[in-house]
Coordinates of C-alpha atoms (C1' of nucleotides) in Angstrom, one line a residue:
Chain A
M39 CA -33.9 -55.1 28.1
T40 CA -31.6 -52.5 29.5
K41 CA -30.3 -49.5 27.6
E42 CA -26.7 -49.2 27.5
K43 CA -24.4 -46.8 25.6
P44 CA -26.5 -43.7 25.8
I45 CA -23.6 -41.5 25.1
P46 CA -22.3 -41.8 21.6
G47 CA -19.8 -38.9 21.8
A48 CA -18.0 -40.3 25.0
Y49 CA -15.2 -42.3 23.4
G50 CA -12.6 -42.2 26.1
A51 CA -13.1 -45.3 27.9
R52 CA -12.5 -47.5 24.7
S53 CA -9.9 -45.5 22.8
R54 CA -7.2 -47.8 23.4
A55 CA -6.9 -49.9 20.1
A56 CA -3.5 -50.2 19.1
D57 CA -3.5 -53.9 17.9
T58 CA -7.3 -54.7 18.5
G59 CA -7.6 -56.3 15.0
Q60 CA -4.4 -58.5 15.2
R61 CA -5.5 -59.4 18.7
V62 CA -8.9 -60.5 17.6
Y63 CA -7.7 -62.3 14.7
E64 CA -5.2 -64.3 16.8
A65 CA -7.9 -65.1 19.4
L66 CA -10.3 -66.2 16.9
R67 CA -7.6 -68.2 15.1
Q68 CA -6.7 -69.9 18.5
K69 CA -10.3 -70.8 19.0
A70 CA -10.4 -72.4 15.4
I71 CA -7.2 -74.2 16.2
D72 CA -8.2 -75.7 19.7
Y73 CA -11.8 -76.5 18.4
T74 CA -13.5 -74.1 20.9
L75 CA -15.3 -73.3 17.8
R76 CA -16.9 -76.8 17.4
P77 CA -16.9 -78.5 14.1
G78 CA -20.3 -78.2 12.0
E79 CA -21.2 -75.5 14.2
R80 CA -22.3 -72.1 13.2
V81 CA -20.2 -69.1 14.7
N82 CA -22.1 -66.6 16.5
E83 CA -20.6 -63.1 15.7
V84 CA -22.4 -61.3 18.4
R85 CA -21.6 -63.6 21.1
L86 CA -17.8 -63.8 20.1
A87 CA -17.9 -59.9 19.9
S88 CA -19.0 -59.6 23.4
E89 CA -16.7 -62.3 24.7
L90 CA -13.7 -60.3 23.2
D91 CA -15.1 -57.1 23.9
V92 CA -15.1 -55.5 20.7
S93 CA -17.8 -54.8 18.2
R94 CA -18.7 -57.1 15.3
T95 CA -16.5 -55.4 12.9
P96 CA -13.1 -56.8 13.7
V97 CA -14.8 -60.2 14.5
R98 CA -16.0 -60.2 10.9
A99 CA -12.7 -59.1 9.5
G100 CA -10.8 -62.0 11.3
L101 CA -13.6 -64.6 10.4
N102 CA -13.2 -63.5 6.8
R103 CA -9.4 -64.2 6.8
L104 CA -9.9 -67.6 8.6
V105 CA -12.3 -68.6 5.5
S106 CA -9.4 -68.2 3.1
E107 CA -7.1 -70.2 5.4
G108 CA -9.5 -73.2 5.3
F109 CA -10.5 -72.8 8.9
L110 CA -14.1 -71.8 8.3
K111 CA -16.7 -71.9 5.6
L112 CA -19.1 -68.9 4.7
V113 CA -22.6 -69.8 3.9
P114 CA -24.4 -66.5 2.5
N115 CA -27.2 -65.3 4.9
K116 CA -26.4 -67.9 7.4
G117 CA -22.9 -67.2 8.6
F118 CA -19.6 -68.6 9.3
Y119 CA -19.4 -72.4 10.0
R120 CA -16.6 -74.5 11.3
P121 CA -16.5 -77.4 9.1
A122 CA -17.3 -80.8 10.2
I123 CA -14.4 -83.2 10.9
D124 CA -14.3 -85.9 8.3
I125 CA -11.7 -88.6 7.5
E126 CA -11.2 -87.3 3.9
T127 CA -10.2 -83.8 4.8
I128 CA -7.8 -85.0 7.5
R129 CA -6.1 -87.5 5.2
S130 CA -5.9 -84.6 2.6
L131 CA -4.3 -82.6 5.2
F132 CA -1.6 -85.2 5.9
E133 CA -0.9 -85.9 2.3
M134 CA -0.3 -82.2 1.4
R135 CA 1.8 -81.6 4.4
S136 CA 3.9 -84.3 3.3
A137 CA 4.3 -82.8 -0.1
I138 CA 5.1 -79.7 1.1
E139 CA 7.7 -81.1 3.6
L140 CA 9.4 -83.2 1.0
L141 CA 9.8 -80.2 -1.2
S142 CA 11.2 -78.4 1.6
V143 CA 13.7 -80.8 2.6
R144 CA 15.0 -81.3 -0.9
L145 CA 15.3 -77.5 -1.3
F146 CA 17.0 -77.2 2.1
C147 CA 19.6 -79.6 1.3
E148 CA 20.3 -77.6 -1.9
R149 CA 20.1 -74.1 -0.5
A150 CA 20.6 -73.9 3.1
G151 CA 23.9 -72.3 4.6
D152 CA 25.9 -74.2 6.9
D153 CA 24.8 -72.2 9.8
Q154 CA 21.2 -73.1 9.2
I155 CA 22.1 -76.8 9.2
D156 CA 23.9 -76.1 12.5
A157 CA 20.8 -74.5 13.9
L158 CA 18.6 -77.3 12.7
E159 CA 21.0 -80.0 14.2
H160 CA 20.9 -78.0 17.5
L161 CA 17.1 -78.2 17.5
A162 CA 17.2 -82.0 16.9
T163 CA 19.7 -82.5 19.4
V164 CA 18.0 -80.5 22.2
F165 CA 14.7 -82.2 21.3
Q166 CA 16.1 -85.7 21.7
R167 CA 17.9 -84.8 24.9
A168 CA 15.0 -83.3 26.6
D169 CA 13.4 -86.8 25.8
D170 CA 10.4 -87.5 28.0
T171 CA 10.5 -84.6 30.3
L172 CA 8.4 -82.8 27.6
S173 CA 4.5 -82.6 27.9
V174 CA 2.7 -83.6 24.6
P175 CA 2.1 -80.1 23.6
Q176 CA 5.5 -79.1 24.1
I177 CA 6.5 -81.9 22.0
V178 CA 4.0 -80.7 19.3
D179 CA 5.8 -77.4 19.6
E180 CA 9.2 -78.7 19.1
D181 CA 8.4 -80.9 16.3
E182 CA 6.6 -77.8 14.5
R183 CA 9.8 -75.7 15.2
F184 CA 11.9 -78.3 13.6
H185 CA 9.7 -78.9 10.6
E186 CA 9.0 -75.2 9.9
S187 CA 12.7 -74.4 10.2
I188 CA 13.4 -76.6 7.4
A189 CA 10.7 -74.8 5.4
H190 CA 12.1 -71.5 6.2
G191 CA 15.6 -72.7 5.2
S192 CA 14.4 -74.0 2.0
R193 CA 13.9 -70.4 0.9
N194 CA 10.4 -71.0 -0.5
S195 CA 8.1 -68.6 1.0
E196 CA 5.1 -70.5 -0.1
A197 CA 6.4 -73.6 1.4
A198 CA 7.0 -71.9 4.9
R199 CA 3.6 -70.1 4.8
L200 CA 1.6 -73.2 3.9
L201 CA 3.2 -75.6 6.1
S202 CA 2.5 -73.2 9.0
D203 CA -1.2 -73.0 7.9
M204 CA -1.3 -76.8 7.6
N205 CA 0.3 -77.3 11.0
S206 CA -2.1 -75.0 12.7
R207 CA -5.1 -76.8 11.1
M208 CA -3.5 -80.1 11.9
R209 CA -2.2 -79.1 15.6
F210 CA -5.1 -80.7 17.5
L211 CA -5.0 -84.0 15.5
R212 CA -1.1 -84.2 15.9
L213 CA -1.6 -83.7 19.6
V214 CA -4.0 -86.8 19.6
A215 CA -1.7 -88.8 17.3
L216 CA 1.4 -88.2 19.5
E217 CA -0.5 -89.2 22.7
R218 CA -1.7 -92.3 21.2
Q219 CA 1.5 -93.8 20.0
N220 CA 4.0 -92.4 22.4
C221 CA 6.1 -91.0 19.6
N222 CA 8.2 -88.7 21.7
Q223 CA 11.4 -90.8 21.6
V224 CA 10.9 -92.0 18.1
T225 CA 10.3 -88.4 16.9
G226 CA 13.6 -87.0 18.4
E227 CA 15.5 -90.1 16.7
D228 CA 13.9 -89.3 13.4
H229 CA 14.8 -85.8 13.6
A230 CA 18.4 -86.6 14.4
R231 CA 18.7 -89.0 11.4
I232 CA 17.2 -86.2 9.1
A233 CA 19.4 -83.8 10.3
R234 CA 22.5 -86.1 9.6
A235 CA 21.3 -86.7 6.1
I236 CA 20.9 -83.0 5.5
R237 CA 24.5 -82.6 7.0
T238 CA 25.8 -84.6 4.2
R239 CA 23.6 -82.9 1.8
D240 CA 22.1 -86.2 0.8
S241 CA 18.9 -84.9 -0.5
A242 CA 17.6 -88.3 -1.7
Q243 CA 18.3 -89.8 1.7
A244 CA 16.8 -86.8 3.5
V245 CA 13.7 -86.9 1.4
A246 CA 13.2 -90.6 1.9
L247 CA 13.7 -90.4 5.8
M248 CA 11.2 -87.3 6.0
R249 CA 8.6 -89.4 3.9
E250 CA 8.9 -92.3 6.4
H251 CA 8.7 -90.0 9.3
I252 CA 5.7 -88.2 8.0
D253 CA 3.8 -91.2 6.6
L254 CA 3.7 -92.9 9.9
M255 CA 0.7 -91.1 10.9
L256 CA -1.3 -91.5 7.6
N257 CA -1.8 -95.1 8.7
D258 CA -3.6 -94.3 11.9
V259 CA -5.9 -91.4 10.3
T260 CA -9.1 -93.1 11.0
E261 CA -8.2 -93.8 14.6
I262 CA -6.8 -90.4 15.2
A263 CA -9.8 -88.6 13.6
R264 CA -12.1 -90.9 15.9
E265 CA -10.1 -89.9 19.0
A266 CA -10.1 -86.3 18.0
V267 CA -13.8 -86.1 17.7
V268 CA -14.3 -87.7 21.4
R269 CA -11.8 -85.0 22.7
I270 CA -13.5 -82.1 21.0
Y271 CA -17.0 -83.0 22.3
L272 CA -15.8 -83.9 25.8
G273 CA -14.1 -80.5 26.0
A274 CA -10.7 -81.8 26.9
G275 CA -9.5 -80.2 23.8
A276 CA -8.8 -76.6 24.9
S277 CA -6.6 -77.8 27.9
E278 CA -3.4 -77.4 25.9
S279 CA -3.3 -73.6 25.8
G280 CA -3.0 -71.4 28.9
D281 CA -2.4 -72.6 32.3
N282 CA -4.0 -75.9 32.6
T283 CA -1.6 -78.3 30.7
F284 CA -2.0 -81.9 31.6
S285 CA 0.9 -84.3 31.3
Chain B
M165 CA -46.5 -71.3 -4.0
T166 CA -43.5 -69.6 -2.6
K167 CA -44.2 -66.1 -1.1
E168 CA -43.8 -63.3 -3.5
K169 CA -41.1 -61.0 -2.5
P170 CA -42.7 -57.7 -3.1
I171 CA -39.8 -55.4 -4.0
P172 CA -36.7 -57.1 -5.5
G173 CA -35.5 -53.9 -7.3
A174 CA -37.3 -51.2 -5.6
Y175 CA -34.7 -50.5 -3.0
G176 CA -32.8 -48.9 -6.1
A177 CA -29.3 -47.8 -5.5
R178 CA -29.5 -48.5 -1.8
S179 CA -29.5 -52.2 -1.1
R180 CA -29.3 -55.1 -3.9
A181 CA -28.6 -57.5 -1.3
A182 CA -28.7 -60.6 -3.3
D183 CA -24.9 -61.4 -3.8
T184 CA -23.1 -58.2 -3.0
G185 CA -20.5 -60.0 -1.0
Q186 CA -19.8 -62.5 -3.5
R187 CA -19.8 -60.2 -6.4
V188 CA -17.3 -57.8 -4.8
Y189 CA -15.0 -60.5 -3.6
E190 CA -14.8 -61.8 -7.2
A191 CA -14.3 -58.4 -8.5
L192 CA -11.4 -57.6 -6.2
R193 CA -9.9 -61.0 -6.8
Q194 CA -10.0 -60.5 -10.6
K195 CA -8.2 -57.2 -10.1
A196 CA -5.5 -58.9 -8.0
I197 CA -5.2 -61.6 -10.6
D198 CA -4.9 -59.4 -13.7
Y199 CA -2.6 -56.7 -11.8
T200 CA -5.2 -53.8 -12.0
L201 CA -4.0 -53.7 -8.3
R202 CA -0.4 -52.9 -9.2
P203 CA 2.3 -54.6 -7.3
G204 CA 3.8 -52.4 -4.5
E205 CA 0.9 -50.2 -4.4
R206 CA -1.4 -49.5 -1.6
V207 CA -5.1 -50.4 -2.3
N208 CA -7.2 -47.4 -1.7
E209 CA -10.6 -48.8 0.0
V210 CA -12.6 -45.8 -0.6
R211 CA -11.8 -45.5 -4.4
L212 CA -12.6 -49.2 -4.9
A213 CA -15.8 -49.0 -2.9
S214 CA -17.1 -46.2 -5.2
E215 CA -15.9 -47.9 -8.2
L216 CA -17.9 -51.1 -7.3
D217 CA -20.6 -48.9 -6.2
V218 CA -20.8 -50.4 -2.6
S219 CA -19.6 -49.1 0.8
R220 CA -16.4 -49.9 2.2
T221 CA -17.7 -52.9 4.3
P222 CA -18.0 -55.5 1.7
V223 CA -14.6 -54.3 0.2
R224 CA -12.8 -54.7 3.3
A225 CA -14.5 -58.1 3.7
G226 CA -13.1 -59.2 0.4
L227 CA -9.8 -57.6 1.0
N228 CA -9.2 -59.5 4.2
R229 CA -10.0 -62.7 2.5
L230 CA -7.6 -61.9 -0.2
V231 CA -4.8 -61.5 2.6
S232 CA -4.9 -65.0 3.4
E233 CA -4.9 -66.2 0.0
G234 CA -1.6 -64.5 -0.5
F235 CA -2.8 -61.9 -2.9
L236 CA -2.4 -58.9 -0.5
K237 CA -0.6 -58.0 2.7
L238 CA -2.0 -55.8 5.6
V239 CA 0.1 -53.3 7.1
P240 CA -1.6 -51.9 10.3
N241 CA -2.9 -48.4 10.1
K242 CA -1.6 -48.1 6.6
G243 CA -3.9 -50.5 4.6
F244 CA -3.6 -53.3 2.0
Y245 CA -0.9 -53.7 -0.2
R246 CA -0.2 -55.7 -3.2
P247 CA 3.1 -57.2 -2.9
A248 CA 5.6 -56.2 -5.1
I249 CA 6.9 -58.7 -7.8
D250 CA 10.0 -60.6 -6.9
I251 CA 11.9 -63.5 -8.4
E252 CA 12.2 -65.4 -5.2
T253 CA 8.3 -65.4 -4.9
I254 CA 7.7 -66.4 -8.3
R255 CA 10.1 -69.1 -8.2
S256 CA 8.4 -70.2 -5.0
L257 CA 5.2 -70.4 -6.7
F258 CA 6.3 -72.4 -9.5
E259 CA 8.0 -74.9 -7.0
M260 CA 5.2 -75.2 -4.9
R261 CA 2.8 -75.6 -7.7
S262 CA 5.1 -78.3 -9.0
A263 CA 4.9 -80.3 -5.7
I264 CA 1.1 -80.0 -5.6
E265 CA 0.8 -81.4 -9.1
L266 CA 3.0 -84.2 -8.6
L267 CA 1.0 -85.2 -5.6
S268 CA -2.1 -84.9 -7.5
V269 CA -1.2 -87.1 -10.4
R270 CA 0.1 -89.7 -8.3
L271 CA -3.1 -89.7 -6.3
F272 CA -5.1 -89.6 -9.3
C273 CA -3.5 -92.7 -10.8
E274 CA -4.4 -94.6 -7.7
R275 CA -7.8 -93.4 -6.9
A276 CA -9.6 -92.0 -10.0
G277 CA -12.3 -94.0 -11.6
D278 CA -12.3 -94.9 -15.2
D279 CA -14.9 -92.2 -16.1
Q280 CA -12.5 -89.6 -14.7
I281 CA -9.8 -91.1 -16.8
D282 CA -12.1 -90.8 -19.8
A283 CA -12.9 -87.1 -19.1
L284 CA -9.2 -86.3 -18.5
E285 CA -8.4 -88.0 -21.9
H286 CA -11.2 -85.9 -23.7
L287 CA -9.9 -82.8 -22.3
A288 CA -6.3 -83.6 -23.7
T289 CA -7.5 -84.7 -27.0
V290 CA -9.8 -81.6 -27.5
F291 CA -7.1 -79.3 -26.5
Q292 CA -4.5 -81.0 -28.8
R293 CA -7.2 -80.8 -31.7
A294 CA -7.9 -77.1 -31.2
D295 CA -4.3 -76.6 -31.8
D296 CA -3.4 -73.0 -32.8
T297 CA -6.8 -71.9 -33.2
L298 CA -7.0 -70.8 -29.6
S299 CA -5.7 -67.4 -28.2
V300 CA -3.2 -67.5 -25.4
P301 CA -5.7 -66.8 -22.7
Q302 CA -7.9 -69.6 -24.0
I303 CA -4.8 -72.0 -23.9
V304 CA -4.2 -70.9 -20.2
D305 CA -7.8 -71.7 -19.6
E306 CA -7.8 -75.2 -21.0
D307 CA -4.2 -75.7 -19.3
E308 CA -5.8 -74.8 -16.0
R309 CA -8.7 -77.0 -16.6
F310 CA -6.7 -79.9 -17.5
H311 CA -4.5 -79.8 -14.3
E312 CA -7.2 -78.9 -12.0
S313 CA -9.3 -81.7 -12.9
I314 CA -6.4 -84.0 -12.0
A315 CA -6.2 -82.3 -8.7
H316 CA -10.1 -82.9 -8.3
G317 CA -9.8 -86.5 -9.4
S318 CA -7.2 -87.1 -6.8
R319 CA -9.6 -86.8 -4.1
N320 CA -7.5 -84.6 -2.1
S321 CA -9.5 -81.5 -1.2
E322 CA -6.5 -79.5 -0.3
A323 CA -4.6 -80.3 -3.5
A324 CA -7.4 -78.9 -5.4
R325 CA -7.9 -75.9 -3.4
L326 CA -4.2 -74.9 -3.1
L327 CA -3.7 -75.6 -6.9
S328 CA -6.5 -73.4 -7.6
D329 CA -5.2 -70.7 -5.7
M330 CA -1.7 -71.1 -7.0
N331 CA -2.9 -71.1 -10.5
S332 CA -4.7 -67.8 -9.9
R333 CA -1.8 -66.1 -8.6
M334 CA 0.4 -67.4 -11.2
R335 CA -2.1 -66.9 -14.3
F336 CA -0.6 -63.7 -15.4
L337 CA 2.9 -65.3 -15.3
R338 CA 1.8 -68.3 -17.3
L339 CA 0.1 -66.0 -19.8
V340 CA 3.4 -64.3 -20.3
A341 CA 5.6 -67.6 -20.1
L342 CA 3.0 -69.4 -22.9
E343 CA 3.3 -66.1 -25.2
R344 CA 6.9 -66.2 -25.2
Q345 CA 7.8 -69.8 -25.8
N346 CA 4.9 -70.6 -28.1
C347 CA 3.9 -73.5 -26.1
N348 CA 0.4 -74.2 -27.2
Q349 CA 1.5 -77.3 -29.6
V350 CA 3.9 -78.5 -26.9
T351 CA 1.5 -78.2 -23.9
G352 CA -1.0 -80.3 -26.0
E353 CA 1.3 -82.9 -26.5
D354 CA 2.5 -83.0 -23.0
H355 CA -1.2 -83.4 -21.7
A356 CA -1.8 -86.4 -24.2
R357 CA 1.3 -88.1 -23.0
I358 CA 0.5 -87.5 -19.4
A359 CA -3.2 -88.7 -20.0
R360 CA -1.8 -92.0 -21.6
A361 CA 0.4 -92.8 -18.6
I362 CA -2.6 -92.2 -16.4
R363 CA -4.7 -94.5 -18.4
T364 CA -2.3 -97.5 -17.9
R365 CA -2.2 -96.3 -14.1
D366 CA 1.7 -96.1 -14.4
S367 CA 2.0 -93.6 -11.6
A368 CA 5.8 -93.3 -11.7
Q369 CA 5.7 -92.6 -15.5
A370 CA 3.0 -90.0 -15.1
V371 CA 4.7 -88.1 -12.2
A372 CA 8.0 -88.0 -14.3
L373 CA 6.1 -86.6 -17.3
M374 CA 4.3 -84.0 -15.2
R375 CA 7.6 -82.9 -13.5
E376 CA 9.0 -82.5 -17.0
H377 CA 6.0 -80.8 -18.3
I378 CA 6.0 -78.2 -15.4
D379 CA 9.7 -77.7 -14.9
L380 CA 10.1 -76.3 -18.4
M381 CA 9.0 -72.9 -17.0
L382 CA 11.2 -72.9 -14.0
N383 CA 14.1 -72.3 -16.2
D384 CA 12.8 -69.2 -17.7
V385 CA 11.5 -67.6 -14.3
T386 CA 13.9 -64.8 -14.4
E387 CA 12.8 -63.9 -18.1
I388 CA 9.2 -64.3 -17.4
A389 CA 9.2 -62.1 -14.4
R390 CA 11.0 -59.4 -16.3
E391 CA 8.5 -59.6 -19.1
A392 CA 5.6 -59.6 -16.7
V393 CA 6.7 -56.4 -15.0
V394 CA 6.9 -54.6 -18.3
R395 CA 3.3 -55.9 -19.3
I396 CA 1.8 -54.7 -16.0
Y397 CA 3.2 -51.2 -15.9
L398 CA 2.3 -50.7 -19.5
G399 CA -1.2 -51.8 -18.7
A400 CA -1.4 -54.3 -21.6
G401 CA -2.1 -57.0 -19.0
A402 CA -5.9 -56.5 -18.3
S403 CA -6.7 -57.2 -22.0
E404 CA -7.3 -61.0 -21.5
S405 CA -10.6 -60.5 -19.9
G406 CA -12.0 -58.9 -22.7
D407 CA -13.3 -56.2 -20.4
N408 CA -11.2 -53.1 -20.6
T409 CA -11.7 -52.1 -17.2
F410 CA -8.4 -50.4 -16.4
S411 CA -9.1 -46.7 -15.6
Chain C
dG279 C1' 19.1 -22.3 2.0
dC280 C1' 17.9 -26.4 4.8
dG281 C1' 15.9 -28.9 8.7
dT282 C1' 12.2 -28.9 11.9
dT283 C1' 7.7 -28.3 13.3
dT284 C1' 2.9 -27.9 12.9
dG285 C1' -1.5 -27.6 10.4
dA286 C1' -4.6 -29.7 7.3
dT287 C1' -5.8 -33.6 4.5
dT288 C1' -6.4 -38.0 3.3
dG289 C1' -7.7 -42.7 4.7
dT290 C1' -7.9 -46.5 7.8
dG291 C1' -10.1 -49.1 12.1
dT292 C1' -13.9 -49.7 15.0
dA293 C1' -18.6 -48.8 16.5
dT294 C1' -23.3 -48.5 15.5
dA295 C1' -27.6 -48.3 13.0
dC296 C1' -30.7 -50.5 10.1
dA297 C1' -32.5 -53.5 6.5
dC298 C1' -33.4 -58.1 5.3
dT299 C1' -33.2 -63.3 5.9
dT300 C1' -33.8 -67.2 8.5
dA301 C1' -35.8 -69.9 11.8
dA302 C1' -38.9 -71.1 15.5
dG303 C1' -43.1 -70.4 18.0
dA304 C1' -47.9 -69.5 18.2
dT305 C1' -52.3 -69.4 16.2
dG306 C1' -55.9 -70.9 13.6
dA307 C1' -58.4 -74.0 9.9
dC308 C1' -59.5 -78.5 8.7
Chain D
dG118 C1' -54.3 -84.0 16.2
dT119 C1' -51.8 -82.2 12.1
dC120 C1' -50.6 -79.2 8.8
dA121 C1' -50.4 -74.5 7.2
dT122 C1' -49.8 -69.6 7.9
dC123 C1' -48.6 -65.6 10.5
dT124 C1' -46.0 -63.6 14.0
dT125 C1' -41.8 -62.7 16.3
dA126 C1' -37.3 -63.2 17.5
dA127 C1' -32.5 -63.6 16.5
dG128 C1' -28.8 -62.8 13.5
dT129 C1' -26.4 -61.7 9.3
dG130 C1' -25.0 -58.1 5.6
dT131 C1' -24.3 -53.4 4.4
dA132 C1' -24.1 -48.6 5.3
dT133 C1' -22.6 -44.9 7.8
dA134 C1' -20.2 -42.0 11.6
dC135 C1' -16.4 -40.8 13.8
dA136 C1' -12.0 -41.1 16.2
dC137 C1' -7.1 -41.6 15.4
dA138 C1' -2.8 -42.5 12.7
dA139 C1' 0.0 -41.2 8.7
dT140 C1' 1.3 -38.2 5.1
dC141 C1' 2.2 -33.9 2.9
dA142 C1' 3.0 -29.2 2.7
dA143 C1' 3.7 -24.8 4.1
dA144 C1' 5.5 -21.9 7.6
dC145 C1' 8.9 -20.9 10.6
dG146 C1' 13.3 -20.8 12.9
dC147 C1' 18.2 -21.1 12.4

DNA sequence: GCGTTTGATTGTGTATACACTTAAGATGAC
DNA sequence: GTCATCTTAAGTGTATACACAATCAAACGC
């Protein structure tokens, strides 16, 4: 064992720190989203800290926040755990997301300004036009953008916040789901239809379409979960972020 | 025979170890719920730490968790803030709670076992019978118990978790709301009706009743918020816990 | 007088030290 | 060989030290 850090007073080398906390938090969040932190495993704070080149303090701060977001569980005196993947939780996520989206789209119809509707239609159009030139991760990005802009336009801050959380936790699953059923075309058309219903302020119709659009995935939950587990443990999961995107 | 821990209490003021983290977290959460941490104000970590007789470390851990639960905001280099009360957020909370409850009651009808329905009916009956012998905080307790047991029985873990969070954040508001409109009697009857609809597995009816039951408060949001602000700044709010801790 | 600058104070953000808990490996008894 | 106990290593939980950012106030210039 070699001694390091013999000089407690010499701070200069590390003193940059403007946004350490936020940076670490986002890095951890990303690791949780793409399942670099594997389900069922304990999170090693020391290892994470040295990987991110910081001390354990900001790491623990970030981990604590991820607990309340549902990404991690804290077992006293044992540490932080990434919860195991189980069908019940996945189903819960899809169902809750559905409830939030249905609320959002209804409120959007009632409250959104015409400019916001324009923006939404634009998103749907661009998405539909881009067609199959997009990679699967890009499709998920577009899909999230569409849905979250509805949540924002609904002027319900909780809906926006919670939908964003849900989407982060489900991102990997939706990646798998979209890849399986080749949904890009279908998704684009769905969005366009929803946008049209919103344009006419037909809230009932918009809600119905949205329900249909979302519930599609609920049917395949079991298959999606199974596929996801395989991906995670074969290490193919992290490929979406950064440079190495497959198509 | 398990090994005897030689000195559980001998560390004295230094390290009581047992459950400090959890205890501190719950204390902070309570302070957030009853608005001992005042809206718009910065949270002073040092003061909190000395009040709770611990160091800043577990305090910061707890505060970080409360950020993700929506109780606090973190402004870099300035600290943790309790967000100011504003009508938009309160309305968002009521709306989101409604969406979660409607999902819960529908799923409950579909999935709950007969024993869970029995338990629910029991809650409703006891509540209704207790009538006006209950104090307002007790009524809120009973009300939360009823609704959260529906969320649990729905077998949707996200619904249960999020409803619990929402209720905590709204607890103070509901206290005010119930006190204003003298709802105890009405609430009890509503619960009984909902329970009857659930008994017959009439999900549409149950959802309709629940919507009606919850949306009552939405109408008074503005008044409720105004009253709440008065209470908070007059310091009368903390009285519900029976523990006069505002200092 | 009024605005600007600068000094001191307060408080946050991170690193590090240390105590305690848990888990695993080694040693010994039977 | 198997089980129990001791030893030891690893890792979490808390406290503390210290650098830096923000804030307030007093001094100064105009």
